[in-house]
Coordinates of C-alpha atoms and ligand atoms in Angstrom, one line a residue:
M20 CA 0.0 -0.1 0.0
E21 CA 1.5 3.3 -1.0
N22 CA 0.4 6.2 1.2
K23 CA 2.7 8.9 -0.2
K24 CA 2.4 11.1 2.8
T25 CA 5.7 12.1 4.4
V26 CA 6.1 11.8 8.1
L27 CA 9.1 13.6 9.6
L28 CA 10.1 11.6 12.7
G29 CA 12.1 13.8 15.0
I30 CA 14.1 11.9 17.6
S31 CA 15.7 13.5 20.7
G32 CA 18.1 12.0 23.2
G33 CA 16.2 9.7 25.6
I34 CA 16.1 6.0 26.2
S35 CA 12.8 5.5 24.5
A36 CA 14.6 6.5 21.2
Y37 CA 14.8 2.7 20.8
K38 CA 11.1 2.6 20.5
S39 CA 11.2 5.1 17.6
V40 CA 12.6 2.4 15.5
Y41 CA 9.3 0.4 15.8
V42 CA 7.5 3.7 15.0
A43 CA 9.5 4.3 11.8
S44 CA 9.2 0.6 10.9
G45 CA 5.2 0.7 11.5
L46 CA 4.8 3.9 9.4
K47 CA 6.9 2.5 6.6
K48 CA 4.6 -0.8 6.5
L49 CA 1.6 1.5 6.3
G50 CA 3.1 3.1 3.2
Y51 CA 4.3 6.4 4.6
D52 CA 7.5 8.1 3.3
V53 CA 9.4 8.4 6.6
R54 CA 12.3 10.8 7.1
V55 CA 14.3 11.0 10.3
V56 CA 16.0 13.9 12.0
M57 CA 17.9 13.1 15.2
T58 CA 19.7 15.3 17.8
E59 CA 23.3 14.4 18.5
N60 CA 22.2 12.9 21.9
A61 CA 19.6 10.8 20.2
A62 CA 22.3 9.3 18.0
K63 CA 24.1 8.1 21.1
F64 CA 21.1 5.9 22.0
V65 CA 20.3 4.6 18.5
S66 CA 22.5 4.7 15.4
P67 CA 21.3 6.8 12.4
L68 CA 22.3 3.8 10.4
T69 CA 19.4 1.7 11.9
F70 CA 16.9 4.2 10.2
E71 CA 18.9 4.5 7.1
T72 CA 18.9 0.7 6.7
M73 CA 14.9 0.9 7.0
S74 CA 15.0 3.2 4.0
C75 CA 14.2 6.3 5.9
G76 CA 16.6 8.2 3.7
K77 CA 19.7 9.9 5.0
V78 CA 19.4 10.7 8.7
V79 CA 20.2 14.3 9.3
T80 CA 21.7 15.3 12.6
D81 CA 23.8 18.3 11.8
V82 CA 22.6 21.6 10.1
F83 CA 26.2 22.2 8.8
D84 CA 27.1 18.7 7.7
P85 CA 28.7 19.1 4.3
R86 CA 27.0 15.8 3.3
N87 CA 23.6 17.3 3.6
D88 CA 21.9 17.4 0.1
T89 CA 21.5 21.2 0.2
P90 CA 22.7 23.9 2.6
T91 CA 19.1 24.5 3.5
E92 CA 18.3 21.0 4.3
H93 CA 16.1 22.0 7.3
I94 CA 13.9 23.9 5.0
E95 CA 13.6 21.2 2.4
L96 CA 12.7 18.6 5.2
S97 CA 10.2 20.9 6.9
H98 CA 8.4 21.6 3.6
A99 CA 8.3 18.1 2.5
A100 CA 6.6 16.9 5.7
D101 CA 2.9 16.3 5.9
L102 CA 3.3 15.8 9.6
I103 CA 6.1 16.0 12.2
L104 CA 6.2 13.5 15.0
I105 CA 8.8 14.2 17.8
A106 CA 9.2 11.0 19.7
P107 CA 10.7 11.0 22.1
A108 CA 10.7 14.6 23.0
T109 CA 13.1 15.4 26.0
A110 CA 12.4 18.2 28.4
N111 CA 15.3 20.0 26.8
T112 CA 13.9 19.7 23.3
I113 CA 10.5 20.7 24.5
A114 CA 11.9 23.8 26.3
K115 CA 13.7 24.8 23.1
L116 CA 10.8 24.4 20.8
A117 CA 8.5 26.4 23.2
H118 CA 10.9 29.3 23.1
G119 CA 11.8 29.2 19.4
I120 CA 15.5 28.1 20.0
A121 CA 16.8 26.6 16.8
D122 CA 20.3 25.2 17.7
N123 CA 20.4 21.8 16.2
M124 CA 18.8 20.1 13.0
L125 CA 15.6 19.0 14.8
T126 CA 14.7 22.2 16.5
T127 CA 15.7 24.2 13.3
T128 CA 13.5 22.0 11.2
V129 CA 10.6 22.2 13.4
L130 CA 10.7 25.9 13.7
A131 CA 10.6 26.1 9.9
A132 CA 7.5 23.6 9.6
T133 CA 4.0 24.7 9.1
C134 CA 2.5 21.2 9.0
P135 CA 0.8 19.5 12.1
K136 CA 3.3 18.7 14.8
L137 CA 2.8 16.0 17.4
I138 CA 5.1 15.7 20.5
S139 CA 5.5 12.6 22.6
P140 CA 7.2 13.8 25.9
A141 CA 9.3 11.0 27.6
M142 CA 11.2 11.6 30.7
N143 CA 11.4 11.0 34.4
T144 CA 8.1 11.8 36.3
D145 CA 9.5 14.7 38.2
M146 CA 11.1 16.2 35.2
F147 CA 7.7 15.8 33.4
E148 CA 5.7 17.3 36.4
N149 CA 8.1 20.2 36.9
P150 CA 6.2 23.5 36.3
A151 CA 8.8 24.5 33.8
T152 CA 8.1 21.5 31.6
Q153 CA 4.4 21.9 32.0
D154 CA 4.5 25.5 31.1
N155 CA 6.5 24.8 28.0
L156 CA 4.0 22.1 26.9
N157 CA 1.2 24.6 27.4
I158 CA 3.1 27.1 25.3
L159 CA 3.4 24.4 22.6
R160 CA -0.2 23.5 22.9
D161 CA -1.1 27.2 22.2
Y162 CA 1.2 27.1 19.3
G163 CA -1.0 24.2 17.9
F164 CA 1.2 21.3 18.8
D165 CA -0.7 18.2 19.8
I166 CA 0.9 16.8 23.0
I167 CA 0.6 12.9 23.3
E168 CA 0.3 12.2 27.1
P169 CA 3.0 10.0 28.4
A170 CA 2.1 6.6 29.6
Y171 CA 2.5 5.2 33.3
G172 CA 4.9 2.5 34.0
M173 CA 8.5 1.6 35.1
L174 CA 10.9 4.3 34.0
A175 CA 14.4 3.8 33.0
C176 CA 15.5 5.4 36.3
G177 CA 13.7 2.5 38.2
V178 CA 10.9 4.7 39.4
E179 CA 7.2 3.8 38.6
G180 CA 5.2 6.8 37.3
K181 CA 4.1 9.0 34.4
G182 CA 6.7 9.6 31.7
K183 CA 7.1 6.6 29.5
M184 CA 6.7 7.1 25.7
P185 CA 3.6 5.3 24.7
E186 CA 3.9 2.1 22.6
P187 CA 4.7 2.6 19.0
D188 CA 1.1 1.6 17.9
V189 CA -0.3 4.3 20.0
L190 CA 2.0 6.9 18.3
I191 CA 1.2 5.4 14.9
S192 CA -2.5 5.9 15.6
Y193 CA -1.9 9.5 16.2
V194 CA -0.2 10.0 13.0
E195 CA -2.9 8.0 11.2
Q196 CA -5.6 10.1 13.1
W197 CA -4.0 13.4 11.9
I198 CA -3.3 12.6 8.3
S199 CA -4.6 9.4 6.9
K200 CA -8.3 10.1 6.1
P201 CA -10.3 12.8 4.8
K202 CA -12.7 13.9 7.7
D203 CA -16.0 13.2 5.9
M204 CA -17.7 12.2 9.2
S205 CA -16.8 15.4 11.2
G206 CA -19.8 16.7 13.1
L207 CA -21.4 13.2 13.4
R208 CA -21.9 11.4 16.6
V209 CA -21.3 7.7 16.3
L210 CA -22.0 5.0 18.7
V211 CA -20.4 1.5 18.2
T212 CA -20.9 -1.5 20.3
A213 CA -18.3 -4.2 20.4
G214 CA -17.3 -7.4 22.1
P215 CA -19.1 -10.1 24.0
T216 CA -21.3 -9.8 26.9
E217 CA -20.9 -11.8 30.1
E218 CA -23.9 -13.1 31.9
A219 CA -23.2 -14.1 35.5
V220 CA -24.2 -17.4 36.9
D221 CA -22.7 -16.5 40.2
P222 CA -19.8 -14.2 41.3
V223 CA -17.3 -16.7 39.8
R224 CA -18.9 -18.0 36.6
Y225 CA -20.5 -16.5 33.6
I226 CA -21.8 -17.3 30.1
T227 CA -20.3 -15.6 27.2
N228 CA -19.3 -16.1 23.5
H229 CA -16.2 -16.0 21.3
S230 CA -16.6 -12.2 20.2
S231 CA -13.1 -10.6 20.1
G232 CA -14.4 -7.1 19.7
K233 CA -12.0 -6.6 16.7
M234 CA -14.7 -5.6 14.2
G235 CA -16.4 -3.1 16.6
Y236 CA -13.0 -1.5 17.5
A237 CA -12.0 -1.2 13.9
L238 CA -15.3 0.6 13.2
A239 CA -14.8 2.9 16.1
R240 CA -11.2 3.6 15.0
M241 CA -12.1 4.3 11.4
A242 CA -15.1 6.4 12.3
A243 CA -12.8 8.6 14.6
R244 CA -10.1 8.8 11.8
R245 CA -12.9 10.2 9.5
G246 CA -13.6 12.9 12.1
A247 CA -16.7 11.5 13.8
E248 CA -17.2 11.9 17.6
V249 CA -17.1 8.2 18.6
T250 CA -18.4 6.6 21.7
L251 CA -17.6 2.8 22.0
V252 CA -19.6 0.7 24.4
S253 CA -17.6 -2.3 24.8
G254 CA -17.9 -5.7 26.6
R255 CA -14.7 -7.2 28.0
T256 CA -12.1 -7.7 25.4
A257 CA -8.3 -8.1 25.2
L258 CA -7.9 -5.0 23.0
P259 CA -6.1 -1.9 24.0
R260 CA -8.0 1.3 24.3
E261 CA -8.6 3.3 21.0
P262 CA -7.0 6.7 21.5
F263 CA -9.6 8.9 19.9
V264 CA -12.6 7.2 21.1
E265 CA -14.6 7.5 24.4
T266 CA -15.0 4.0 25.6
V267 CA -17.7 2.9 27.9
D268 CA -16.9 -0.5 29.6
V269 CA -19.8 -3.0 30.2
L270 CA -20.1 -6.5 31.1
S271 CA -23.7 -7.9 30.7
A272 CA -26.5 -7.4 28.1
E273 CA -28.4 -5.4 30.7
D274 CA -25.4 -3.1 31.2
M275 CA -25.1 -2.7 27.6
F276 CA -28.7 -1.9 27.1
N277 CA -28.5 0.8 29.7
A278 CA -25.3 2.3 28.3
V279 CA -26.6 2.3 24.6
T280 CA -30.2 3.3 25.2
G281 CA -29.1 6.2 27.6
R282 CA -26.8 7.7 25.0
A283 CA -28.8 6.8 21.8
P284 CA -30.9 9.9 21.5
E285 CA -27.7 12.0 20.9
M286 CA -26.4 9.8 18.3
D287 CA -26.5 10.2 14.5
I288 CA -25.3 6.8 13.7
I289 CA -25.3 3.6 15.9
I290 CA -23.5 0.5 14.7
K291 CA -24.2 -2.7 16.9
A292 CA -21.2 -5.0 16.2
A293 CA -21.4 -6.5 19.8
A294 CA -22.3 -10.1 20.2
V295 CA -25.0 -9.6 22.8
A296 CA -26.3 -12.7 24.8
D297 CA -29.9 -13.5 24.1
F298 CA -30.4 -15.1 27.3
T299 CA -29.0 -14.6 30.8
P300 CA -29.3 -16.9 33.9
A301 CA -32.6 -16.2 35.4
N302 CA -31.6 -16.5 39.0
P303 CA -27.9 -15.6 39.2
S304 CA -26.5 -16.6 42.8
S305 CA -25.0 -13.8 44.8
E306 CA -22.7 -16.3 46.5
K307 CA -20.3 -18.8 44.7
I308 CA -22.3 -22.0 44.1
K309 CA -20.7 -24.9 45.9
K310 CA -20.2 -28.2 44.3
A311 CA -21.1 -29.9 47.6
D312 CA -24.5 -28.2 47.7
L313 CA -25.0 -29.2 44.1
M314 CA -24.1 -32.7 44.8
A315 CA -26.5 -32.8 47.7
T316 CA -29.4 -32.0 45.3
L317 CA -28.3 -35.1 43.2
A318 CA -28.2 -37.4 46.3
D319 CA -30.7 -39.6 44.9
T320 CA -28.6 -40.5 41.8
S321 CA -25.1 -41.9 41.4
Q322 CA -24.5 -39.9 38.2
A323 CA -22.0 -37.0 38.3
P324 CA -23.4 -33.7 37.2
H325 CA -22.5 -32.1 34.0
K326 CA -20.5 -28.8 33.8
G327 CA -22.0 -25.4 34.2
L328 CA -24.4 -26.2 37.0
E329 CA -27.0 -24.4 38.9
P330 CA -28.7 -25.9 41.9
E331 CA -32.0 -26.4 40.3
R332 CA -33.7 -29.7 39.8
D333 CA -35.2 -30.6 36.4
S334 CA -38.8 -31.1 37.5
S335 CA -39.6 -33.0 34.3
S336 CA -37.4 -35.9 35.3
A337 CA -39.2 -38.4 37.3
G338 CA -37.7 -39.7 40.5
G339 CA -35.2 -36.9 41.0
S340 CA -32.9 -35.0 38.7
R341 CA -30.0 -36.8 36.9
D342 CA -28.7 -33.5 35.1
M343 CA -28.4 -30.0 36.4
S344 CA -29.6 -27.1 34.4
I345 CA -29.3 -23.4 34.3
K346 CA -32.6 -21.5 34.0
L347 CA -32.4 -18.8 31.4
A348 CA -34.4 -15.8 30.9
P349 CA -34.3 -13.7 27.7
T350 CA -32.4 -10.4 27.6
R351 CA -33.8 -7.3 25.9
D352 CA -32.8 -7.0 22.3
I353 CA -31.1 -3.6 22.2
L354 CA -31.1 -3.1 18.5
K355 CA -34.8 -3.9 18.2
Y356 CA -35.4 -1.3 21.0
L357 CA -33.4 1.2 19.0
G358 CA -35.4 0.5 15.9
E359 CA -38.5 1.1 17.8
H360 CA -37.4 4.3 19.5
R361 CA -35.2 6.0 16.9
R362 CA -35.5 9.6 16.2
S363 CA -35.8 10.8 12.5
G364 CA -32.5 10.9 10.6
Q365 CA -30.7 8.5 12.9
F366 CA -28.9 5.6 11.1
L367 CA -29.0 2.1 12.6
C368 CA -26.8 -0.7 11.5
G369 CA -26.8 -4.2 13.0
F370 CA -24.6 -7.2 12.5
A371 CA -25.6 -10.7 11.8
M372 CA -23.2 -13.5 12.5
E373 CA -24.6 -16.8 11.2
T374 CA -23.8 -20.4 10.5
R375 CA -26.4 -21.1 8.0
D376 CA -28.9 -19.4 5.8
L377 CA -26.9 -16.2 5.9
M378 CA -28.9 -14.1 3.5
E379 CA -32.3 -15.1 4.8
N380 CA -31.4 -14.6 8.4
A381 CA -29.7 -11.4 7.9
T382 CA -32.5 -10.0 5.7
A383 CA -35.0 -11.0 8.2
K384 CA -33.1 -9.0 10.8
L385 CA -33.2 -5.9 8.7
A386 CA -37.1 -6.0 8.8
N387 CA -37.6 -7.4 12.3
K388 CA -35.3 -4.8 14.0
N389 CA -36.4 -1.9 11.7
V390 CA -32.7 -1.0 11.0
D391 CA -31.1 0.6 7.8
M392 CA -28.4 -1.8 7.3
I393 CA -27.3 -5.2 8.3
C394 CA -23.6 -6.4 8.0
A395 CA -23.7 -10.2 7.6
N396 CA -21.0 -12.6 8.0
S397 CA -20.9 -16.3 8.1
L398 CA -18.8 -18.2 10.6
R399 CA -18.4 -20.8 7.9
T400 CA -16.6 -18.5 5.5
K401 CA -12.8 -18.7 5.5
G402 CA -11.3 -15.5 6.8
A403 CA -14.5 -14.3 8.5
G404 CA -15.4 -14.7 12.0
F405 CA -14.6 -13.8 15.6
A406 CA -10.9 -13.8 16.5
G407 CA -9.1 -13.1 13.2
D408 CA -8.0 -9.8 11.7
T409 CA -10.0 -10.3 8.5
N410 CA -13.6 -10.5 7.6
V411 CA -15.9 -11.2 4.7
V412 CA -19.0 -9.0 5.1
T413 CA -22.2 -8.8 3.0
I414 CA -23.9 -5.3 3.4
I415 CA -27.7 -5.5 3.1
T416 CA -29.9 -2.5 3.0
K417 CA -33.5 -2.1 1.8
D418 CA -32.0 -1.0 -1.6
G419 CA -29.8 -4.0 -2.3
V420 CA -27.0 -6.2 -1.4
K421 CA -23.3 -5.5 -1.6
E422 CA -20.7 -8.3 -1.0
L423 CA -17.3 -7.1 0.1
P424 CA -14.3 -9.4 -0.6
L425 CA -12.0 -10.8 2.1
M426 CA -10.3 -7.9 3.7
S427 CA -8.8 -6.7 7.0
K428 CA -11.2 -5.7 9.6
L429 CA -10.0 -2.2 9.4
D430 CA -10.6 -2.0 5.7
A431 CA -14.0 -3.7 6.1
A432 CA -14.8 -1.1 8.7
D433 CA -13.9 1.6 6.3
A434 CA -16.0 0.0 3.5
I435 CA -18.9 -0.2 5.9
L436 CA -18.7 3.4 6.9
D437 CA -18.6 4.4 3.1
E438 CA -21.9 2.5 2.6
I439 CA -23.4 4.2 5.6
M440 CA -22.3 7.6 4.5
L441 CA -23.8 6.8 1.0
A442 CA -27.1 5.5 2.4
K443 CA -27.4 8.5 4.7
K444 CA -27.5 11.0 1.8
Ligands
CTP526 N1 -28.5 -7.6 19.3 C1 -28.9 -6.7 20.4 N2 -29.3 -7.2 21.5 C2 -29.7 -8.4 21.8 C3 -29.3 -9.3 20.8 C4 -28.7 -8.9 19.5 O1 -28.8 -5.6 20.1 N3 -30.1 -8.9 23.0 C5 -28.0 -7.1 18.1 C6 -26.6 -7.4 17.8 O2 -25.7 -6.6 18.3 C7 -26.6 -7.4 16.3 C8 -28.0 -7.9 15.8 O3 -28.8 -7.6 17.0 O4 -26.3 -6.2 15.8 C9 -28.2 -9.3 15.5 O5 -27.7 -10.1 16.6 P1 -27.8 -11.6 16.4 O6 -27.3 -12.3 17.6 O7 -27.1 -12.1 15.1 O8 -29.4 -11.9 16.2 P2 -30.4 -12.2 17.1 O9 -31.5 -11.2 17.0 O10 -30.0 -12.4 18.5 O11 -31.0 -13.6 16.5 P3 -30.3 -15.1 16.5 O12 -29.5 -15.2 17.7 O13 -31.4 -15.9 16.4 O14 -29.6 -15.0 15.2

């Protein structure tokens, strides 16, 4: 994939400079033209040769280096950049940038640049919290720099606190957020649901499903990249937080119902990618259910109980129960509720994950739930489904059917948003 946008990666002298190698590599893989400017101190932590070998061009560290392509290399570099990311940014570099000091290749290039500028401060917690650093960061904010909050964790000095450079994926997300997409969804409020729900049997056990949340998170990310204000209502997943998305954590179908319906009236678009449980234990126990108690209820039989037990007898079984069962009650169908209560102009998109009769089942959901779009996928299709990074989606609206080919969940999310934007017109 050729992105053709140029990202200038500025690296100053901190230990997290090693992570910038992964930032450069990740950006290259996404198709960006990556150019690197390092301070002399940065070059003590990581060799410029590392970046040059990764095809980031000649790494420039010295304004007066006779090997520079032109005597005004800082101007060429700053004009070529669509975005500058300074990661890591030391307290010293931040102070210089805040006060217009141009005493090395990095600070000189940034001073000459008019493109968006992102700063990822990385330093010891006390240095970061020092009022001088905070004042300098505020000056840069006023100048239009976007400051990426440092992460918490174990710092190189052995202290735990705020000051770590975020992981490369997070920094790459910032770059993508700033320059990768036209902002055709700006002004729109979008709610996405993602992940599984967990239905408690007791405080220890629950019933859930295989949803990874990846499709919903991809939709949230791409909608944010396209400029939408995004709320993600998410069941428990292993996925990291999406940086430009407000995430609301829920566990059960009931939690999700409350979180979604409470916010729905303000939303322009609601996309329900979550795998919501259709049933929940009717009488969840507030205490852990003990095996001995269960076994006592089976005292009149020698057969061991099955897994997933609740101390309820199967009354249909004459002469005492031989199996245990969990009594289930239906949950509320959130999407159906939204379809019944939507305000005019609000767009509703549901998902249908099927194992058979994909089109019939998905089309029925479009009508039954009174929604504008159903994104159908079959668990039987290779490359589609829960845990993977790809999907094969068929988009069904009242106007027709569009089959998307096998693609990454991020590309599928983008294609779904394209269809939503078309259908909304
Ligand atoms: N859904 C929902 N609330 C529920 C169940 C489902 O909002 N209690 C939504 C899902 O998020 C999805 C759509 O309804 O967008 C279809 O979900 P799915 O489980 O495929 O369909 P069901 O209506 O539950 O029907 P079935 O389980 O028979 O396929």
